[in-house]
Amino acid sequence: MADNAGRSTRRGRPGYDLGRLLDVSVRVFNERGYEGTSMEALAQRLGITKSAIYYHVSGKDELLRLSVNRALDALFAVVEEEASTTGRAIDRLEHVVRRSIEVLVTELPFVTLLLRVRGNTRVERQALARRREFDLVVSDLVEQAEAEGSIRPDVDPALTTRLLFGMVNSIIEWYRPSRGLRAEQVADAVTKIAFDGLRTGSGNPA
Amino acid sequence: MADNAGRSTRRGRPGYDLGRLLDVSVRVFNERGYEGTSMEALAQRLGITKSAIYYHVSGKDELLRLSVNRALDALFAVVEEEASTTGRAIDRLEHVVRRSIEVLVTELPFVTLLLRVRGNTRVERQALARRREFDLVVSDLVEQAEAEGSIRPDVDPALTTRLLFGMVNSIIEWYRPSRGLRAEQVADAVTKIAFDGLRTGSGNPA
């Protein structure tokens, strides 16, 4: 993001800085698919020439890299927050889940693009590698929470991480800021369901 | 499915019946995207001529319709099972979740295609409408379970349905039959997490 800001100031021209270029590009990538979008189509949608895009980035690849890194940087910033690194593992896990939902809602188009990356190019494979790294941090938290006895011992940490973030990531499929549901409300629902369970009065094996 | 079988017998030719045509087509659609796949590319992949495909179906649209209906028919069969229609709502809900996971695993490529449909054509919009209908059945079960006091009253039924099936549907992103994890094990993990919660000894408000 510092990168973005620096570039905008250094290389931007009035009306179209790199930030706004990314905003529009990501929207088009999400609509048409990254591979299905040509630089020509992007330029048309932006209402500028291709060379005006090349003024900001080296090509489509760099647009993708900057976009998915915006989502990834925000997610990695979450796992470095104090509440993610100190205290009981169960509380750190819950914090990471809640804050990830906030990132997802705040950076919705960027996270959407990230989650659709399939690994066809080097940039995409790097993004997938960073996603796996993030999953490992979460999976490690699940393991620590099992070890401290705060989450049920009969679920596999890797499988739990997948299902937990499957629920979190599914939010991109239907969340629309315009409908007035706040990130906090979604985070409350996710943590109620996944941490305390839907069933009433069941309690878990301690 | 009866439709498939009937056609295969009636219209099939040795080596390529409609069932096998669908299997391969769905794989190609999932790899390249439905819109990105031409009949030409399909024919090449199948190693047959385009007219050999037209012998079985009227076009790409019909391939898509038959494929997504295979997934949808299997899901709707689940909500009509006796265990989905009689007994306590919480148990019916759990049954629908478990059996949906089995369908997802058994019909993985077909459900994957269904979940990627975005509504660009009439066939896609019909599929989305049936998905919404399925969601309403589930959401109604959540509501009934709240009314009978068996699930927590402080979660919105529609939001809960989205998150619960967000977790279920996320399985298509990583599940590979070859890795030896059985549908039952995944279903156990999902129901443990979503119905009873990860947290130990918390219990829910009754």
PDB file of N, CA and C in Angstrom, chain A residues 16-59:
ATOM      1  N   TYR A  16      -6.360   9.970 -12.735  1.00  0.00           N
ATOM      2  CA  TYR A  16      -6.145   8.518 -12.694  1.00  0.00           C
ATOM      3  C   TYR A  16      -4.860   8.139 -11.997  1.00  0.00           C
ATOM      4  N   ASP A  17      -4.918   8.021 -10.678  1.00  0.00           N
ATOM      5  CA  ASP A  17      -3.727   7.531 -10.000  1.00  0.00           C
ATOM      6  C   ASP A  17      -3.775   6.006  -9.968  1.00  0.00           C
ATOM      7  N   LEU A  18      -2.712   5.406  -9.466  1.00  0.00           N
ATOM      8  CA  LEU A  18      -2.623   3.946  -9.471  1.00  0.00           C
ATOM      9  C   LEU A  18      -3.744   3.318  -8.644  1.00  0.00           C
ATOM     10  N   GLY A  19      -4.087   3.970  -7.534  1.00  0.00           N
ATOM     11  CA  GLY A  19      -5.142   3.432  -6.671  1.00  0.00           C
ATOM     12  C   GLY A  19      -6.455   3.283  -7.419  1.00  0.00           C
ATOM     13  N   ARG A  20      -6.819   4.319  -8.137  1.00  0.00           N
ATOM     14  CA  ARG A  20      -8.085   4.278  -8.870  1.00  0.00           C
ATOM     15  C   ARG A  20      -7.996   3.307 -10.055  1.00  0.00           C
ATOM     16  N   LEU A  21      -6.819   3.249 -10.669  1.00  0.00           N
ATOM     17  CA  LEU A  21      -6.592   2.286 -11.757  1.00  0.00           C
ATOM     18  C   LEU A  21      -6.823   0.860 -11.239  1.00  0.00           C
ATOM     19  N   LEU A  22      -6.285   0.574 -10.054  1.00  0.00           N
ATOM     20  CA  LEU A  22      -6.464  -0.759  -9.466  1.00  0.00           C
ATOM     21  C   LEU A  22      -7.938  -1.024  -9.153  1.00  0.00           C
ATOM     22  N   ASP A  23      -8.605  -0.034  -8.568  1.00  0.00           N
ATOM     23  CA  ASP A  23     -10.021  -0.209  -8.215  1.00  0.00           C
ATOM     24  C   ASP A  23     -10.831  -0.668  -9.424  1.00  0.00           C
ATOM     25  N   VAL A  24     -10.630   0.031 -10.533  1.00  0.00           N
ATOM     26  CA  VAL A  24     -11.424  -0.287 -11.723  1.00  0.00           C
ATOM     27  C   VAL A  24     -10.968  -1.619 -12.333  1.00  0.00           C
ATOM     28  N   SER A  25      -9.660  -1.838 -12.410  1.00  0.00           N
ATOM     29  CA  SER A  25      -9.141  -3.077 -13.004  1.00  0.00           C
ATOM     30  C   SER A  25      -9.673  -4.299 -12.260  1.00  0.00           C
ATOM     31  N   VAL A  26      -9.644  -4.232 -10.929  1.00  0.00           N
ATOM     32  CA  VAL A  26     -10.084  -5.368 -10.121  1.00  0.00           C
ATOM     33  C   VAL A  26     -11.561  -5.645 -10.370  1.00  0.00           C
ATOM     34  N   ARG A  27     -12.334  -4.581 -10.501  1.00  0.00           N
ATOM     35  CA  ARG A  27     -13.756  -4.766 -10.782  1.00  0.00           C
ATOM     36  C   ARG A  27     -13.941  -5.496 -12.121  1.00  0.00           C
ATOM     37  N   VAL A  28     -13.187  -5.068 -13.129  1.00  0.00           N
ATOM     38  CA  VAL A  28     -13.306  -5.704 -14.456  1.00  0.00           C
ATOM     39  C   VAL A  28     -12.813  -7.160 -14.397  1.00  0.00           C
ATOM     40  N   PHE A  29     -11.689  -7.397 -13.715  1.00  0.00           N
ATOM     41  CA  PHE A  29     -11.184  -8.778 -13.574  1.00  0.00           C
ATOM     42  C   PHE A  29     -12.248  -9.667 -12.926  1.00  0.00           C
ATOM     43  N   ASN A  30     -12.903  -9.149 -11.887  1.00  0.00           N
ATOM     44  CA  ASN A  30     -13.911  -9.953 -11.192  1.00  0.00           C
ATOM     45  C   ASN A  30     -15.122 -10.235 -12.080  1.00  0.00           C
ATOM     46  N   GLU A  31     -15.451  -9.294 -12.934  1.00  0.00           N
ATOM     47  CA  GLU A  31     -16.611  -9.487 -13.819  1.00  0.00           C
ATOM     48  C   GLU A  31     -16.311 -10.458 -14.955  1.00  0.00           C
ATOM     49  N   ARG A  32     -15.160 -10.260 -15.599  1.00  0.00           N
ATOM     50  CA  ARG A  32     -14.870 -11.022 -16.821  1.00  0.00           C
ATOM     51  C   ARG A  32     -13.869 -12.138 -16.629  1.00  0.00           C
ATOM     52  N   GLY A  33     -13.286 -12.214 -15.451  1.00  0.00           N
ATOM     53  CA  GLY A  33     -12.186 -13.141 -15.235  1.00  0.00           C
ATOM     54  C   GLY A  33     -10.879 -12.475 -15.633  1.00  0.00           C
ATOM     55  N   TYR A  34      -9.810 -12.748 -14.905  1.00  0.00           N
ATOM     56  CA  TYR A  34      -8.521 -12.119 -15.191  1.00  0.00           C
ATOM     57  C   TYR A  34      -8.037 -12.496 -16.593  1.00  0.00           C
ATOM     58  N   GLU A  35      -8.128 -13.797 -16.892  1.00  0.00           N
ATOM     59  CA  GLU A  35      -7.622 -14.241 -18.201  1.00  0.00           C
ATOM     60  C   GLU A  35      -8.466 -13.721 -19.347  1.00  0.00           C
ATOM     61  N   GLY A  36      -9.748 -13.553 -19.091  1.00  0.00           N
ATOM     62  CA  GLY A  36     -10.656 -13.089 -20.135  1.00  0.00           C
ATOM     63  C   GLY A  36     -10.591 -11.581 -20.378  1.00  0.00           C
ATOM     64  N   THR A  37      -9.771 -10.871 -19.603  1.00  0.00           N
ATOM     65  CA  THR A  37      -9.696  -9.413 -19.745  1.00  0.00           C
ATOM     66  C   THR A  37      -8.409  -9.007 -20.462  1.00  0.00           C
ATOM     67  N   SER A  38      -8.549  -8.329 -21.597  1.00  0.00           N
ATOM     68  CA  SER A  38      -7.361  -7.841 -22.309  1.00  0.00           C
ATOM     69  C   SER A  38      -7.037  -6.424 -21.844  1.00  0.00           C
ATOM     70  N   MET A  39      -5.797  -6.006 -22.055  1.00  0.00           N
ATOM     71  CA  MET A  39      -5.405  -4.634 -21.724  1.00  0.00           C
ATOM     72  C   MET A  39      -6.266  -3.650 -22.527  1.00  0.00           C
ATOM     73  N   GLU A  40      -6.585  -4.061 -23.755  1.00  0.00           N
ATOM     74  CA  GLU A  40      -7.454  -3.266 -24.625  1.00  0.00           C
ATOM     75  C   GLU A  40      -8.810  -3.020 -23.942  1.00  0.00           C
ATOM     76  N   ALA A  41      -9.417  -4.111 -23.431  1.00  0.00           N
ATOM     77  CA  ALA A  41     -10.725  -4.007 -22.775  1.00  0.00           C
ATOM     78  C   ALA A  41     -10.632  -3.136 -21.520  1.00  0.00           C
ATOM     79  N   LEU A  42      -9.520  -3.304 -20.790  1.00  0.00           N
ATOM     80  CA  LEU A  42      -9.305  -2.496 -19.580  1.00  0.00           C
ATOM     81  C   LEU A  42      -9.245  -1.011 -19.926  1.00  0.00           C
ATOM     82  N   ALA A  43      -8.453  -0.705 -20.971  1.00  0.00           N
ATOM     83  CA  ALA A  43      -8.283   0.691 -21.386  1.00  0.00           C
ATOM     84  C   ALA A  43      -9.633   1.294 -21.770  1.00  0.00           C
ATOM     85  N   GLN A  44     -10.417   0.506 -22.513  1.00  0.00           N
ATOM     86  CA  GLN A  44     -11.750   0.971 -22.914  1.00  0.00           C
ATOM     87  C   GLN A  44     -12.601   1.288 -21.703  1.00  0.00           C
ATOM     88  N   ARG A  45     -12.618   0.349 -20.747  1.00  0.00           N
ATOM     89  CA  ARG A  45     -13.441   0.525 -19.560  1.00  0.00           C
ATOM     90  C   ARG A  45     -12.992   1.740 -18.746  1.00  0.00           C
ATOM     91  N   LEU A  46     -11.669   1.959 -18.724  1.00  0.00           N
ATOM     92  CA  LEU A  46     -11.126   3.092 -17.977  1.00  0.00           C
ATOM     93  C   LEU A  46     -11.288   4.400 -18.741  1.00  0.00           C
ATOM     94  N   GLY A  47     -11.529   4.263 -20.035  1.00  0.00           N
ATOM     95  CA  GLY A  47     -11.646   5.464 -20.846  1.00  0.00           C
ATOM     96  C   GLY A  47     -10.312   6.157 -21.059  1.00  0.00           C
ATOM     97  N   ILE A  48      -9.235   5.361 -21.021  1.00  0.00           N
ATOM     98  CA  ILE A  48      -7.901   5.924 -21.293  1.00  0.00           C
ATOM     99  C   ILE A  48      -7.199   5.030 -22.304  1.00  0.00           C
ATOM    100  N   THR A  49      -6.036   5.447 -22.782  1.00  0.00           N
ATOM    101  CA  THR A  49      -5.303   4.630 -23.749  1.00  0.00           C
ATOM    102  C   THR A  49      -4.515   3.543 -23.013  1.00  0.00           C
ATOM    103  N   LYS A  50      -4.114   2.514 -23.768  1.00  0.00           N
ATOM    104  CA  LYS A  50      -3.281   1.479 -23.172  1.00  0.00           C
ATOM    105  C   LYS A  50      -1.978   2.078 -22.627  1.00  0.00           C
ATOM    106  N   SER A  51      -1.407   3.028 -23.371  1.00  0.00           N
ATOM    107  CA  SER A  51      -0.125   3.580 -22.909  1.00  0.00           C
ATOM    108  C   SER A  51      -0.299   4.367 -21.613  1.00  0.00           C
ATOM    109  N   ALA A  52      -1.496   4.884 -21.392  1.00  0.00           N
ATOM    110  CA  ALA A  52      -1.755   5.565 -20.114  1.00  0.00           C
ATOM    111  C   ALA A  52      -1.745   4.554 -18.963  1.00  0.00           C
ATOM    112  N   ILE A  53      -2.168   3.316 -19.256  1.00  0.00           N
ATOM    113  CA  ILE A  53      -2.071   2.272 -18.218  1.00  0.00           C
ATOM    114  C   ILE A  53      -0.610   1.902 -17.996  1.00  0.00           C
ATOM    115  N   TYR A  54       0.132   1.758 -19.102  1.00  0.00           N
ATOM    116  CA  TYR A  54       1.555   1.381 -18.994  1.00  0.00           C
ATOM    117  C   TYR A  54       2.386   2.451 -18.299  1.00  0.00           C
ATOM    118  N   TYR A  55       1.827   3.653 -18.219  1.00  0.00           N
ATOM    119  CA  TYR A  55       2.482   4.734 -17.471  1.00  0.00           C
ATOM    120  C   TYR A  55       2.561   4.356 -15.987  1.00  0.00           C
ATOM    121  N   HIS A  56       1.553   3.578 -15.532  1.00  0.00           N
ATOM    122  CA  HIS A  56       1.479   3.198 -14.109  1.00  0.00           C
ATOM    123  C   HIS A  56       2.050   1.808 -13.821  1.00  0.00           C
ATOM    124  N   VAL A  57       1.805   0.867 -14.699  1.00  0.00           N
ATOM    125  CA  VAL A  57       2.225  -0.520 -14.443  1.00  0.00           C
ATOM    126  C   VAL A  57       2.849  -1.130 -15.693  1.00  0.00           C
ATOM    127  N   SER A  58       3.607  -2.218 -15.461  1.00  0.00           N
ATOM    128  CA  SER A  58       4.296  -2.840 -16.591  1.00  0.00           C
ATOM    129  C   SER A  58       3.343  -3.685 -17.437  1.00  0.00           C
ATOM    130  N   GLY A  59       2.174  -4.022 -16.876  1.00  0.00           N
ATOM    131  CA  GLY A  59       1.219  -4.826 -17.646  1.00  0.00           C
ATOM    132  C   GLY A  59       0.150  -5.422 -16.744  1.00  0.00           C
TER     133      GLY A  59
END
